[in-house]
PDB file of C-alpha atoms in Angstrom:
ATOM      1  CA  MET F   1      -0.256  -0.162   0.239  1.00 55.00           C
ATOM      2  CA  LEU F   2       1.104   3.545  -1.106  1.00 55.00           C
ATOM      3  CA  ASP F   3       1.472   5.707   2.421  1.00 61.00           C
ATOM      4  CA  ARG F   4       1.636   9.166   2.595  1.00 64.00           C
ATOM      5  CA  ARG F   5       5.257   9.720   2.767  1.00 64.00           C
ATOM      6  CA  ARG F   6       5.632   7.106   0.469  1.00 62.00           C
ATOM      7  CA  PHE F   7       3.382   9.354  -2.046  1.00 54.00           C
ATOM      8  CA  ASN F   8       5.306  12.563  -1.168  1.00 59.00           C
ATOM      9  CA  ALA F   9       8.814  11.147  -1.532  1.00 59.00           C
ATOM     10  CA  LEU F  10       8.087   9.975  -5.253  1.00 54.00           C
ATOM     11  CA  LEU F  11       6.119  13.433  -5.213  1.00 54.00           C
ATOM     12  CA  ALA F  12       9.673  15.008  -4.823  1.00 58.00           C
ATOM     13  CA  GLY F  13      11.460  12.894  -7.382  1.00 56.00           C
ATOM     14  CA  ALA F  14       9.058  13.290 -10.379  1.00 52.00           C
ATOM     15  CA  ALA F  15       9.122  17.114  -9.524  1.00 53.00           C
ATOM     16  CA  GLY F  16      12.671  17.350  -9.865  1.00 50.00           C
ATOM     17  CA  TRP F  17      12.834  15.051 -12.814  1.00 48.00           C
ATOM     18  CA  VAL F  18      10.261  17.671 -14.351  1.00 45.00           C
ATOM     19  CA  ALA F  19      12.898  20.996 -13.151  1.00 46.00           C
ATOM     20  CA  LEU F  20      15.692  18.927 -14.565  1.00 45.00           C
ATOM     21  CA  GLY F  21      14.790  17.870 -17.259  1.00 44.00           C
ATOM     22  CA  ARG F  22      16.044  15.258 -19.510  1.00 43.00           C
ATOM     23  CA  SER F  23      18.699  17.101 -22.012  1.00 38.00           C
ATOM     24  CA  GLY F  24      19.052  20.027 -23.577  1.00 35.00           C
ATOM     25  CA  THR F  25      19.960  23.929 -22.502  1.00 34.00           C
ATOM     26  CA  GLY F  26      16.816  24.268 -20.584  1.00 33.00           C
ATOM     27  CA  ALA F  27      17.273  21.656 -19.129  1.00 32.00           C
ATOM     28  CA  ALA F  28      21.220  22.532 -18.367  1.00 33.00           C
ATOM     29  CA  PHE F  29      19.678  25.386 -16.598  1.00 33.00           C
ATOM     30  CA  ALA F  30      17.412  24.243 -14.578  1.00 36.00           C
ATOM     31  CA  GLN F  31      20.046  22.135 -13.510  1.00 37.00           C
ATOM     32  CA  GLU F  32      22.533  24.676 -12.977  1.00 44.00           C
ATOM     33  CA  ARG F  33      19.622  26.763 -10.843  1.00 44.00           C
ATOM     34  CA  ALA F  34      18.807  23.470  -8.499  1.00 46.00           C
ATOM     35  CA  ARG F  35      22.565  22.344  -7.993  1.00 48.00           C
ATOM     36  CA  GLY F  36      21.027  18.846  -9.432  1.00 60.00           C
ATOM     37  CA  ALA F  37      19.779  18.183  -5.985  1.00 76.00           C
ATOM     38  CA  VAL F  38      16.174  17.748  -4.762  1.00 87.00           C
ATOM     39  CA  TYR F  39      15.381  17.016  -0.932  1.00 91.00           C
ATOM     40  CA  ALA F  40      12.760  14.728   0.316  1.00 91.00           C
ATOM     41  CA  ALA F  41      12.382  14.022   3.861  1.00 92.00           C
ATOM     42  CA  VAL F  42      11.052  10.977   5.928  1.00 91.00           C
ATOM     43  CA  GLY F  43      10.404  12.183   9.696  1.00 92.00           C
ATOM     44  CA  ALA F  44      13.938  13.909  10.789  1.00 92.00           C
ATOM     45  CA  ARG F  45      15.487  12.745   8.132  1.00 94.00           C
ATOM     46  CA  LEU F  46      16.394  14.953   4.967  1.00 93.00           C
ATOM     47  CA  TYR F  47      17.433  12.662   2.218  1.00 93.00           C
ATOM     48  CA  ARG F  48      19.054  14.349  -1.081  1.00 91.00           C
ATOM     49  CA  ILE F  49      17.782  13.081  -3.951  1.00 89.00           C
ATOM     50  CA  ARG F  50      20.081  13.664  -7.320  1.00 83.00           C
ATOM     51  CA  ARG F  51      20.313  13.167 -10.872  1.00 81.00           C
ATOM     52  CA  ASP F  52      22.456   9.445 -12.496  1.00 81.00           C
ATOM     53  CA  GLY F  53      22.076   9.644 -16.217  1.00 83.00           C
ATOM     54  CA  ASP F  54      17.776   8.916 -16.965  1.00 85.00           C
ATOM     55  CA  THR F  55      17.520   7.366 -12.856  1.00 86.00           C
ATOM     56  CA  LEU F  56      17.002   9.772  -9.782  1.00 86.00           C
ATOM     57  CA  VAL F  57      19.178   8.313  -6.825  1.00 87.00           C
ATOM     58  CA  ARG F  58      18.510   8.794  -3.261  1.00 90.00           C
ATOM     59  CA  GLU F  59      21.741   9.352  -1.264  1.00 88.00           C
ATOM     60  CA  PRO F  60      22.397   6.553   1.246  1.00 87.00           C
ATOM     61  CA  ARG F  61      23.138   8.995   4.461  1.00 90.00           C
ATOM     62  CA  PRO F  62      20.831  11.755   5.073  1.00 92.00           C
ATOM     63  CA  LEU F  63      20.897  14.483   7.661  1.00 91.00           C
ATOM     64  CA  VAL F  64      19.388  14.188  10.490  1.00 92.00           C
ATOM     65  CA  LEU F  65      17.839  16.366  12.297  1.00 91.00           C
ATOM     66  CA  PRO F  66      16.750  17.824  15.955  1.00 89.00           C
ATOM     67  CA  GLU F  67      13.043  16.617  14.809  1.00 91.00           C
ATOM     68  CA  GLN F  68      10.376  16.200  12.185  1.00 91.00           C
ATOM     69  CA  VAL F  69      10.992  17.769   9.545  1.00 93.00           C
ATOM     70  CA  HIS F  70       8.078  19.981   8.912  1.00 90.00           C
ATOM     71  CA  GLU F  71       8.733  22.647   5.726  1.00 93.00           C
ATOM     72  CA  ALA F  72      11.737  23.181   4.006  1.00 94.00           C
ATOM     73  CA  TRP F  73      12.601  26.595   1.626  1.00 94.00           C
ATOM     74  CA  GLN F  74      16.174  27.658  -0.381  1.00 94.00           C
ATOM     75  CA  HIS F  75      17.683  30.875  -0.184  1.00 96.00           C
ATOM     76  CA  PRO F  76      16.815  32.840  -3.556  1.00 95.00           C
ATOM     77  CA  SER F  77      21.250  33.208  -3.784  1.00 94.00           C
ATOM     78  CA  GLY F  78      20.894  29.248  -3.846  1.00 93.00           C
ATOM     79  CA  ARG F  79      24.034  28.822  -1.603  1.00 95.00           C
ATOM     80  CA  TYR F  80      21.387  28.373   1.213  1.00 96.00           C
ATOM     81  CA  PHE F  81      18.585  25.784   2.445  1.00 96.00           C
ATOM     82  CA  TYR F  82      16.383  26.729   5.737  1.00 97.00           C
ATOM     83  CA  VAL F  83      14.348  23.249   6.829  1.00 97.00           C
ATOM     84  CA  ALA F  84      11.823  23.776   9.816  1.00 95.00           C
ATOM     85  CA  SER F  85      11.244  21.048  12.959  1.00 93.00           C
ATOM     86  CA  SER F  86       9.534  19.904  15.691  1.00 90.00           C
ATOM     87  CA  ASP F  87       8.480  17.079  17.526  1.00 87.00           C
ATOM     88  CA  GLN F  88       4.960  18.449  17.341  1.00 74.00           C
ATOM     89  CA  ARG F  89       2.835  16.553  14.825  1.00 68.00           C
ATOM     90  CA  THR F  90      -0.827  17.592  14.721  1.00 63.00           C
ATOM     91  CA  THR F  91      -2.443  17.843  17.723  1.00 60.00           C
ATOM     92  CA  PRO F  92      -1.925  21.324  19.303  1.00 60.00           C
ATOM     93  CA  GLY F  93      -0.181  21.284  22.283  1.00 58.00           C
ATOM     94  CA  ASN F  94       2.094  18.176  22.261  1.00 65.00           C
ATOM     95  CA  GLY F  95       5.253  19.499  20.697  1.00 62.00           C
ATOM     96  CA  ARG F  96       7.532  21.010  23.104  1.00 84.00           C
ATOM     97  CA  HIS F  97      10.797  21.849  20.414  1.00 89.00           C
ATOM     98  CA  HIS F  98      10.556  23.362  17.521  1.00 92.00           C
ATOM     99  CA  TYR F  99      13.316  24.583  14.997  1.00 93.00           C
ATOM    100  CA  LEU F 100      14.937  26.326  12.347  1.00 97.00           C
ATOM    101  CA  ASN F 101      17.687  25.131  10.573  1.00 96.00           C
ATOM    102  CA  ALA F 102      20.029  26.667   8.115  1.00 97.00           C
ATOM    103  CA  PHE F 103      22.356  24.358   5.685  1.00 96.00           C
ATOM    104  CA  ARG F 104      25.025  25.687   2.600  1.00 96.00           C
ATOM    105  CA  VAL F 105      24.796  24.229  -0.114  1.00 94.00           C
ATOM    106  CA  ASP F 106      27.826  22.664  -2.138  1.00 90.00           C
ATOM    107  CA  SER F 107      28.502  22.678  -5.726  1.00 87.00           C
ATOM    108  CA  SER F 108      26.952  19.092  -6.176  1.00 83.00           C
ATOM    109  CA  GLY F 109      23.521  20.084  -4.184  1.00 87.00           C
ATOM    110  CA  GLY F 110      24.633  18.635  -1.104  1.00 89.00           C
ATOM    111  CA  LEU F 111      23.746  20.450   2.333  1.00 93.00           C
ATOM    112  CA  GLN F 112      26.361  21.547   5.368  1.00 94.00           C
ATOM    113  CA  PRO F 113      25.108  22.512   8.696  1.00 93.00           C
ATOM    114  CA  PHE F 114      26.015  25.799   9.617  1.00 92.00           C
ATOM    115  CA  GLY F 115      24.970  28.763  12.246  1.00 91.00           C
ATOM    116  CA  ASN F 116      22.798  28.001  15.340  1.00 92.00           C
ATOM    117  CA  ALA F 117      19.169  26.494  15.341  1.00 93.00           C
ATOM    118  CA  ALA F 118      17.004  29.399  16.009  1.00 95.00           C
ATOM    119  CA  GLU F 119      13.967  28.267  18.601  1.00 94.00           C
ATOM    120  CA  LEU F 120      10.913  29.140  17.293  1.00 93.00           C
ATOM    121  CA  PRO F 121       8.006  29.266  19.333  1.00 91.00           C
ATOM    122  CA  HIS F 122       5.254  27.245  18.070  1.00 89.00           C
ATOM    123  CA  ARG F 123       5.159  23.983  15.733  1.00 89.00           C
ATOM    124  CA  PRO F 124       6.309  25.345  11.973  1.00 91.00           C
ATOM    125  CA  ILE F 125       3.438  24.647   9.104  1.00 90.00           C
ATOM    126  CA  TYR F 126       5.024  26.748   6.259  1.00 93.00           C
ATOM    127  CA  ILE F 127       8.096  28.126   6.216  1.00 95.00           C
ATOM    128  CA  THR F 128       9.364  31.234   3.040  1.00 94.00           C
ATOM    129  CA  VAL F 129      12.273  33.713   2.135  1.00 96.00           C
ATOM    130  CA  ASP F 130      11.571  37.325   1.569  1.00 95.00           C
ATOM    131  CA  GLN F 131      12.941  38.017  -2.262  1.00 94.00           C
ATOM    132  CA  ARG F 132      16.163  38.849  -1.358  1.00 95.00           C
ATOM    133  CA  GLY F 133      17.418  36.871   0.743  1.00 96.00           C
ATOM    134  CA  GLU F 134      17.606  39.094   4.292  1.00 97.00           C
ATOM    135  CA  TYR F 135      14.875  37.420   6.506  1.00 97.00           C
ATOM    136  CA  VAL F 136      13.145  34.326   7.067  1.00 97.00           C
ATOM    137  CA  LEU F 137       9.032  34.171   8.186  1.00 94.00           C
ATOM    138  CA  SER F 138       7.592  31.460   9.343  1.00 93.00           C
ATOM    139  CA  ALA F 139       3.313  30.818   9.649  1.00 89.00           C
ATOM    140  CA  HIS F 140       2.350  28.577  12.878  1.00 88.00           C
ATOM    141  CA  SER F 141      -1.009  27.093  13.297  1.00 82.00           C
ATOM    142  CA  PHE F 142      -1.481  26.999  16.652  1.00 80.00           C
ATOM    143  CA  PRO F 143      -1.587  29.132  18.212  1.00 83.00           C
ATOM    144  CA  SER F 144      -2.346  30.968  14.339  1.00 82.00           C
ATOM    145  CA  SER F 145       0.643  33.657  14.028  1.00 86.00           C
ATOM    146  CA  ILE F 146       3.710  34.650  11.886  1.00 87.00           C
ATOM    147  CA  THR F 147       8.051  35.088  13.380  1.00 92.00           C
ATOM    148  CA  VAL F 148      10.603  36.611  11.491  1.00 93.00           C
ATOM    149  CA  HIS F 149      13.662  36.115  11.352  1.00 97.00           C
ATOM    150  CA  ARG F 150      17.066  38.083  10.046  1.00 97.00           C
ATOM    151  CA  LEU F 151      19.509  36.509   7.901  1.00 97.00           C
ATOM    152  CA  ASN F 152      22.329  37.158   8.764  1.00 97.00           C
ATOM    153  CA  ALA F 153      25.397  38.381   5.698  1.00 95.00           C
ATOM    154  CA  ASP F 154      26.961  35.040   5.076  1.00 95.00           C
ATOM    155  CA  GLY F 155      23.374  33.293   4.892  1.00 96.00           C
ATOM    156  CA  SER F 156      22.906  31.924   8.868  1.00 97.00           C
ATOM    157  CA  ILE F 157      19.602  32.245  11.098  1.00 97.00           C
ATOM    158  CA  GLY F 158      20.026  35.857  12.371  1.00 96.00           C
ATOM    159  CA  ASP F 159      17.667  37.432  15.758  1.00 96.00           C
ATOM    160  CA  ARG F 160      13.847  36.946  15.319  1.00 95.00           C
ATOM    161  CA  VAL F 161      12.412  40.195  14.208  1.00 93.00           C
ATOM    162  CA  GLU F 162       9.610  41.114  17.357  1.00 89.00           C
ATOM    163  CA  GLN F 163       6.759  42.746  16.240  1.00 80.00           C
ATOM    164  CA  ARG F 164       5.744  46.206  17.003  1.00 76.00           C
ATOM    165  CA  ALA F 165       1.708  44.951  16.298  1.00 70.00           C
ATOM    166  CA  SER F 166      -0.286  42.142  16.954  1.00 74.00           C
ATOM    167  CA  LEU F 167      -0.887  40.693  13.517  1.00 69.00           C
ATOM    168  CA  ASP F 168      -4.237  39.139  12.064  1.00 69.00           C
ATOM    169  CA  ALA F 169      -3.297  35.727  10.951  1.00 66.00           C
ATOM    170  CA  GLY F 170      -6.408  33.939  10.717  1.00 69.00           C
ATOM    171  CA  PHE F 171      -7.368  31.032  12.226  1.00 67.00           C
ATOM    172  CA  TYR F 172      -5.068  29.038  11.419  1.00 69.00           C
ATOM    173  CA  ALA F 173      -2.245  30.610   9.357  1.00 71.00           C
ATOM    174  CA  HIS F 174      -0.753  27.885   7.193  1.00 72.00           C
ATOM    175  CA  ALA F 175       1.223  29.918   4.649  1.00 78.00           C
ATOM    176  CA  ILE F 176       2.718  33.558   3.772  1.00 80.00           C
ATOM    177  CA  TYR F 177       3.801  34.700   0.521  1.00 78.00           C
ATOM    178  CA  LEU F 178       5.291  37.655  -0.108  1.00 78.00           C
ATOM    179  CA  MET F 179       4.968  39.856  -3.663  1.00 71.00           C
TER     180      MET F 179
END
């Protein structure tokens, strides 16, 4: 039987296959931008999936994050990758550890941890980086809220930006779109 995790891993692989293309100039450009890598998470393990000819190959050794991976986002430069993790599953209130981690992306698409993990106040549902690569934003479902962290010049996670006014994030903040 195809469970949710296997389906999502296959979906990520298929999306990467399409993004990387099979041949031609467009494929080379897409591969250069993506650095030839797709990432898939199973629990706290983050696997790199690379293209080897006409085959997708999962790297044997995953990165292991402090908690279950919930979301990931690439820096606009392509040189950094951010991953949000949490020990909370779906029931509000049972998780106590929520993190935002930074990774350097090497020329092969491999990830190298760097900087200190930032603690998040609540379970992260979604993260994104602004177009200039200066901030990473996290959406939290319970309580419904948004957290903003500065990104340092080296791509590491900086200080949390405290909000002066309370923000109405709705009943269940689940995405952030910057325009």
